[in-house]
């Protein structure tokens, strides 16, 4: 064998190892990796610090972000600011995090438009948008519909929204996933046959399956149409072997889900937030406080130690991961008889529904539990179970996936939080997600994270904090009472410019012109209507990016940036009916309490204007919300409540 063939062989092996070893949807056997380092056992580690893979990868990413940010700041042309000098003095790279909320296809399409204005590959973004900001970003988080967007970009060789709308093989949304072939019934049936085979493969390999498997496979045809069989063998950890990722040419994609046992309910104060990176799956929260190597999820382990030399790979199917983060949409399949699905597929789903209690409707089963018997959790609910149950990232009401970006280990300077939730009666955001994340820092599950002060939803609406971008946590000196100085948060909410972008969360079909209208409107949202509302928008964004760095060095802001902050920072004022969150007294928690205890944030959970109640009843916002819109914004996970809504939602696409 000559050297060339050897290299080729190794290359092929490493590629196939990245996909499911079976080549299809069913996970397969591989040799376990060598034990990792220092104290941690086998495949699992304590959530102290970042994993070595992420730290190493960051070095490569920072080479790219440093360059891109230099260019971004140069072209922003700030007064009294020398870019070279700034970078010389800065002994660490600036970490920018971008977060995209859930909300079905609405969130995916709005998010696509919003991100396209930050992407220097988009026509016009260098001139009328914030082109280069995406290239300067270190982290990219997505949840539910937002993770459909981030996952599509990441797992298609870091494609761009521009490429997607010019191409024709992905994001074809004219037909719902139940009738993907349109009038071509054979195409639809063929696809569902494949899905059915996939699920059978996973079962045959000895794994429990859930509705999320079906849902994830169906979604994959829309997101991974370029890959064989709708990406049935594509895994999330595949990214490790993709050159653009290895070289740090894209931000770290993170998908967020929450943990929930089939019979329980969760709210922002007691949920366990999970994150999937290409390297790991796990949580920073005390109820788990562990991460596992994503590639080997599905292996039989005890405290992270594989039971034999044989491990499992291929469980982390990309569609399954993206379906997990959006499992709330499993509910569509429950209305089976109204979907028009017939034959084999109908029977397959019917079979599932009969064999599962309804408690499992929105749950993805990760079994065997990769965290079985791990010792780091303060509450043992998750680690004592033989399965790990994950569900939609928005179920705890934190619909913008901020948790991964608030971990002090990641040292994020600024977060751009894109909120495409449907909180109000007319399906626009009202800041509820930020409030939920704000509150969580004071609960034991917040585990010493910090988040800037925000007002309640009444103020968000009355002071127009959702109709123009708003900065939170502008002044580090005002945040010293928090656990540490959190990132500055640039909050950008969905609003209509040229398209009514407040479509229903459950609208599953978009005509091409609707799709493009949503995307274009998203571009206009994050570019301030192509810079026509504020020609200094790029400058102001730059001021936000450099702020924490300046504060660390005790440098004063230029007059120009001060002016920007006057325009965009929340001024701390409230409308009269809003409770001042800042004056709330939270009982400090020692982190050792049972996370399920209801009393841990004694005064706040009822004093807040209702958002932390799972019922969603609100004292001040009653007039602005109906119970239906609260359900759409994932206020409650009650199946009972959903039923009524879904019946009407189904009518939309049936
Ligand atoms: C994996 O190996 C085990 C034995 O170690 C065997 O029982 C099982 O059938 C194998 N699974 C697959 C999918 O090949
Ligand atoms: C950067 O410099 C500051 C002050 O000079 C110092 O406190 C900090 O530890 C340095 N950080 C790094 C990453 O070297
Ligand atoms: C935008 O500017 C960047 C950096 O100069 C350049 O690489 C990129 O090609 C430009 N984008 C477009 C669409 O012209
Ligand atoms: C804003 O710019 C985008 C991207 O170049 C373009 O598609 C859109 O038509 C522009 N919108 C307006 C209102 O000019
Ligand atoms: C992935 O994208 C890079 C450029 O970004 C390109 O060089 C490479 O050929 C692409 N790979 C595939 C498999 O399309
Ligand atoms: C669908 O209809 C069949 C026959 O009427 C019934 O047995 C089944 O329970 C229904 N399934 C669902 C999910 O409603
Ligand atoms: C919010 O916007 C509306 C409509 O543009 C305006 O009438 C109102 O004065 C604004 N409110 C505040 C507090 O700026
Ligand atoms: C910070 O605190 C000062 C003094 O209390 C106050 O005047 C200012 O408005 C605060 N700034 C922000 C952004 O909250
Ligand atoms: C920052 O500046 C203030 C006043 O300008 C001064 O009181 C303080 O000691 C300085 N802090 C550091 C760390 O240099
Ligand atoms: C909150 O409680 C602490 C100690 O329990 C007390 O010192 C502090 O004054 C209280 N703050 C407010 C705003 O009530
Ligand atoms: C979380 O808190 C809610 C409201 O207090 C409660 O109903 C629920 O049972 C708790 N869930 C867990 C998993 O502790
Ligand atoms: C900052 C902080 O409180 N970290 C805690 C998070 O939870 C783990 C596990 O309970 C603790 O060990 C950390 O100290």
mmCIF file of C-alpha atoms in Angstrom, residues 130-268:
data_model
loop_
_atom_site.group_PDB
_atom_site.id
_atom_site.type_symbol
_atom_site.label_atom_id
_atom_site.label_comp_id
_atom_site.label_asym_id
_atom_site.label_seq_id
_atom_site.Cartn_x
_atom_site.Cartn_y
_atom_site.Cartn_z
ATOM 1 C CA UNK A 130 -23.835 44.638 9.945
ATOM 2 C CA UNK A 131 -21.877 42.420 7.547
ATOM 3 C CA UNK A 132 -18.911 40.852 9.330
ATOM 4 C CA UNK A 133 -20.544 40.598 12.748
ATOM 5 C CA UNK A 134 -21.320 36.916 12.174
ATOM 6 C CA UNK A 135 -17.709 36.373 11.132
ATOM 7 C CA UNK A 136 -16.648 38.091 14.389
ATOM 8 C CA UNK A 137 -18.861 35.916 16.587
ATOM 9 C CA UNK A 138 -17.514 33.107 18.734
ATOM 10 C CA UNK A 139 -20.787 31.391 19.694
ATOM 11 C CA UNK A 140 -24.075 30.782 17.921
ATOM 12 C CA UNK A 141 -26.941 29.374 19.974
ATOM 13 C CA UNK A 142 -30.313 28.197 18.715
ATOM 14 C CA UNK A 143 -33.388 26.746 20.321
ATOM 15 C CA UNK A 144 -36.355 25.012 18.694
ATOM 16 C CA UNK A 145 -37.216 26.971 15.508
ATOM 17 C CA UNK A 146 -34.037 29.015 16.016
ATOM 18 C CA UNK A 147 -31.995 25.815 16.110
ATOM 19 C CA UNK A 148 -33.534 24.734 12.798
ATOM 20 C CA UNK A 149 -31.853 27.813 11.335
ATOM 21 C CA UNK A 150 -28.490 27.575 13.129
ATOM 22 C CA UNK A 151 -28.338 23.804 12.570
ATOM 23 C CA UNK A 152 -29.150 24.119 8.875
ATOM 24 C CA UNK A 153 -26.320 26.593 8.354
ATOM 25 C CA UNK A 154 -23.819 24.683 10.494
ATOM 26 C CA UNK A 155 -24.431 21.198 9.145
ATOM 27 C CA UNK A 156 -24.524 22.144 5.488
ATOM 28 C CA UNK A 157 -20.840 23.015 5.388
ATOM 29 C CA UNK A 158 -21.528 26.420 6.979
ATOM 30 C CA UNK A 159 -23.729 27.598 4.160
ATOM 31 C CA UNK A 160 -25.259 31.072 4.133
ATOM 32 C CA UNK A 161 -28.841 32.257 3.995
ATOM 33 C CA UNK A 162 -27.971 33.873 0.677
ATOM 34 C CA UNK A 163 -26.944 30.488 -0.720
ATOM 35 C CA UNK A 164 -30.036 28.794 0.642
ATOM 36 C CA UNK A 165 -32.469 31.202 -0.946
ATOM 37 C CA UNK A 166 -30.594 31.075 -4.229
ATOM 38 C CA UNK A 167 -30.404 27.277 -4.211
ATOM 39 C CA UNK A 168 -33.354 24.987 -4.329
ATOM 40 C CA UNK A 169 -32.633 21.914 -2.300
ATOM 41 C CA UNK A 170 -33.332 23.023 1.259
ATOM 42 C CA UNK A 171 -35.998 25.003 3.054
ATOM 43 C CA UNK A 172 -38.691 24.144 0.537
ATOM 44 C CA UNK A 173 -41.629 24.969 2.720
ATOM 45 C CA UNK A 174 -44.515 25.135 0.246
ATOM 46 C CA UNK A 175 -45.708 21.794 1.507
ATOM 47 C CA UNK A 176 -45.883 20.745 5.136
ATOM 48 C CA UNK A 177 -43.698 17.835 6.112
ATOM 49 C CA UNK A 178 -46.791 15.628 5.997
ATOM 50 C CA UNK A 179 -47.269 16.181 2.302
ATOM 51 C CA UNK A 180 -43.700 16.942 1.330
ATOM 52 C CA UNK A 181 -44.235 15.704 -2.201
ATOM 53 C CA UNK A 182 -47.067 18.146 -2.808
ATOM 54 C CA UNK A 183 -49.475 16.639 -5.313
ATOM 55 C CA UNK A 184 -46.908 13.924 -5.897
ATOM 56 C CA UNK A 185 -48.284 11.466 -3.367
ATOM 57 C CA UNK A 186 -45.715 8.838 -4.308
ATOM 58 C CA UNK A 187 -42.902 11.143 -3.295
ATOM 59 C CA UNK A 188 -44.546 11.777 0.047
ATOM 60 C CA UNK A 189 -45.194 8.122 0.644
ATOM 61 C CA UNK A 190 -41.666 7.229 -0.439
ATOM 62 C CA UNK A 191 -40.205 9.632 2.042
ATOM 63 C CA UNK A 192 -42.374 8.366 4.871
ATOM 64 C CA UNK A 193 -41.414 4.820 3.984
ATOM 65 C CA UNK A 194 -37.781 5.814 4.417
ATOM 66 C CA UNK A 195 -38.581 7.437 7.726
ATOM 67 C CA UNK A 196 -40.342 4.324 8.834
ATOM 68 C CA UNK A 197 -37.326 2.209 7.851
ATOM 69 C CA UNK A 198 -35.016 4.550 9.757
ATOM 70 C CA UNK A 199 -36.990 4.235 12.953
ATOM 71 C CA UNK A 200 -37.056 0.461 12.551
ATOM 72 C CA UNK A 201 -33.272 0.448 12.120
ATOM 73 C CA UNK A 202 -32.829 2.257 15.411
ATOM 74 C CA UNK A 203 -35.221 -0.127 17.147
ATOM 75 C CA UNK A 204 -33.454 -3.135 15.651
ATOM 76 C CA UNK A 205 -30.164 -1.844 16.985
ATOM 77 C CA UNK A 206 -31.746 -2.074 20.413
ATOM 78 C CA UNK A 207 -32.727 1.498 21.210
ATOM 79 C CA UNK A 208 -35.919 3.024 22.525
ATOM 80 C CA UNK A 209 -37.507 5.411 20.111
ATOM 81 C CA UNK A 210 -39.946 8.251 20.661
ATOM 82 C CA UNK A 211 -42.097 10.538 18.544
ATOM 83 C CA UNK A 212 -39.101 12.860 18.390
ATOM 84 C CA UNK A 213 -37.354 10.292 16.190
ATOM 85 C CA UNK A 214 -40.130 10.537 13.610
ATOM 86 C CA UNK A 215 -40.302 14.290 13.929
ATOM 87 C CA UNK A 216 -36.537 14.686 13.621
ATOM 88 C CA UNK A 217 -36.372 12.477 10.546
ATOM 89 C CA UNK A 218 -39.202 14.370 8.871
ATOM 90 C CA UNK A 219 -37.543 17.728 9.536
ATOM 91 C CA UNK A 220 -34.261 16.472 8.153
ATOM 92 C CA UNK A 221 -35.652 16.281 4.626
ATOM 93 C CA UNK A 222 -36.142 20.039 4.729
ATOM 94 C CA UNK A 223 -32.811 20.852 6.335
ATOM 95 C CA UNK A 224 -30.439 18.230 5.016
ATOM 96 C CA UNK A 225 -31.877 17.574 1.578
ATOM 97 C CA UNK A 226 -28.390 17.838 0.126
ATOM 98 C CA UNK A 227 -27.180 14.883 2.162
ATOM 99 C CA UNK A 228 -28.010 11.280 1.260
ATOM 100 C CA UNK A 229 -31.492 10.137 2.289
ATOM 101 C CA UNK A 230 -32.288 13.408 4.004
ATOM 102 C CA UNK A 231 -29.232 13.133 6.238
ATOM 103 C CA UNK A 232 -30.184 9.850 7.887
ATOM 104 C CA UNK A 233 -26.567 9.108 8.789
ATOM 105 C CA UNK A 234 -25.555 12.692 9.547
ATOM 106 C CA UNK A 235 -24.650 13.299 13.179
ATOM 107 C CA UNK A 236 -24.226 16.538 15.111
ATOM 108 C CA UNK A 237 -20.696 15.525 16.111
ATOM 109 C CA UNK A 238 -19.926 15.079 12.377
ATOM 110 C CA UNK A 239 -18.947 18.745 12.492
ATOM 111 C CA UNK A 240 -15.688 17.826 14.199
ATOM 112 C CA UNK A 241 -14.564 16.301 10.939
ATOM 113 C CA UNK A 242 -15.706 19.111 8.700
ATOM 114 C CA UNK A 243 -12.911 21.373 7.576
ATOM 115 C CA UNK A 244 -14.674 24.737 7.926
ATOM 116 C CA UNK A 245 -15.422 23.850 11.542
ATOM 117 C CA UNK A 246 -11.991 22.422 12.307
ATOM 118 C CA UNK A 247 -10.367 25.567 10.957
ATOM 119 C CA UNK A 248 -12.546 27.777 13.108
ATOM 120 C CA UNK A 249 -14.212 29.417 10.115
ATOM 121 C CA UNK A 250 -17.631 29.302 11.750
ATOM 122 C CA UNK A 251 -18.878 30.080 15.258
ATOM 123 C CA UNK A 252 -19.498 27.241 17.721
ATOM 124 C CA UNK A 253 -23.088 26.087 17.094
ATOM 125 C CA UNK A 254 -24.959 25.231 20.283
ATOM 126 C CA UNK A 255 -28.460 23.736 20.395
ATOM 127 C CA UNK A 256 -30.406 24.070 23.611
ATOM 128 C CA UNK A 257 -32.928 21.620 25.093
ATOM 129 C CA UNK A 258 -34.359 21.125 28.561
ATOM 130 C CA UNK A 259 -34.511 18.051 30.758
ATOM 131 C CA UNK A 260 -37.881 16.853 31.930
ATOM 132 C CA UNK A 261 -39.037 13.500 33.201
ATOM 133 C CA UNK A 262 -42.248 12.361 31.521
ATOM 134 C CA UNK A 263 -44.545 13.186 34.413
ATOM 135 C CA UNK A 264 -43.046 16.440 35.603
ATOM 136 C CA UNK A 265 -43.419 20.073 34.730
ATOM 137 C CA UNK A 266 -40.674 22.625 34.608
ATOM 138 C CA UNK A 267 -40.374 26.379 34.882
ATOM 139 C CA UNK A 268 -37.409 28.691 34.493
#
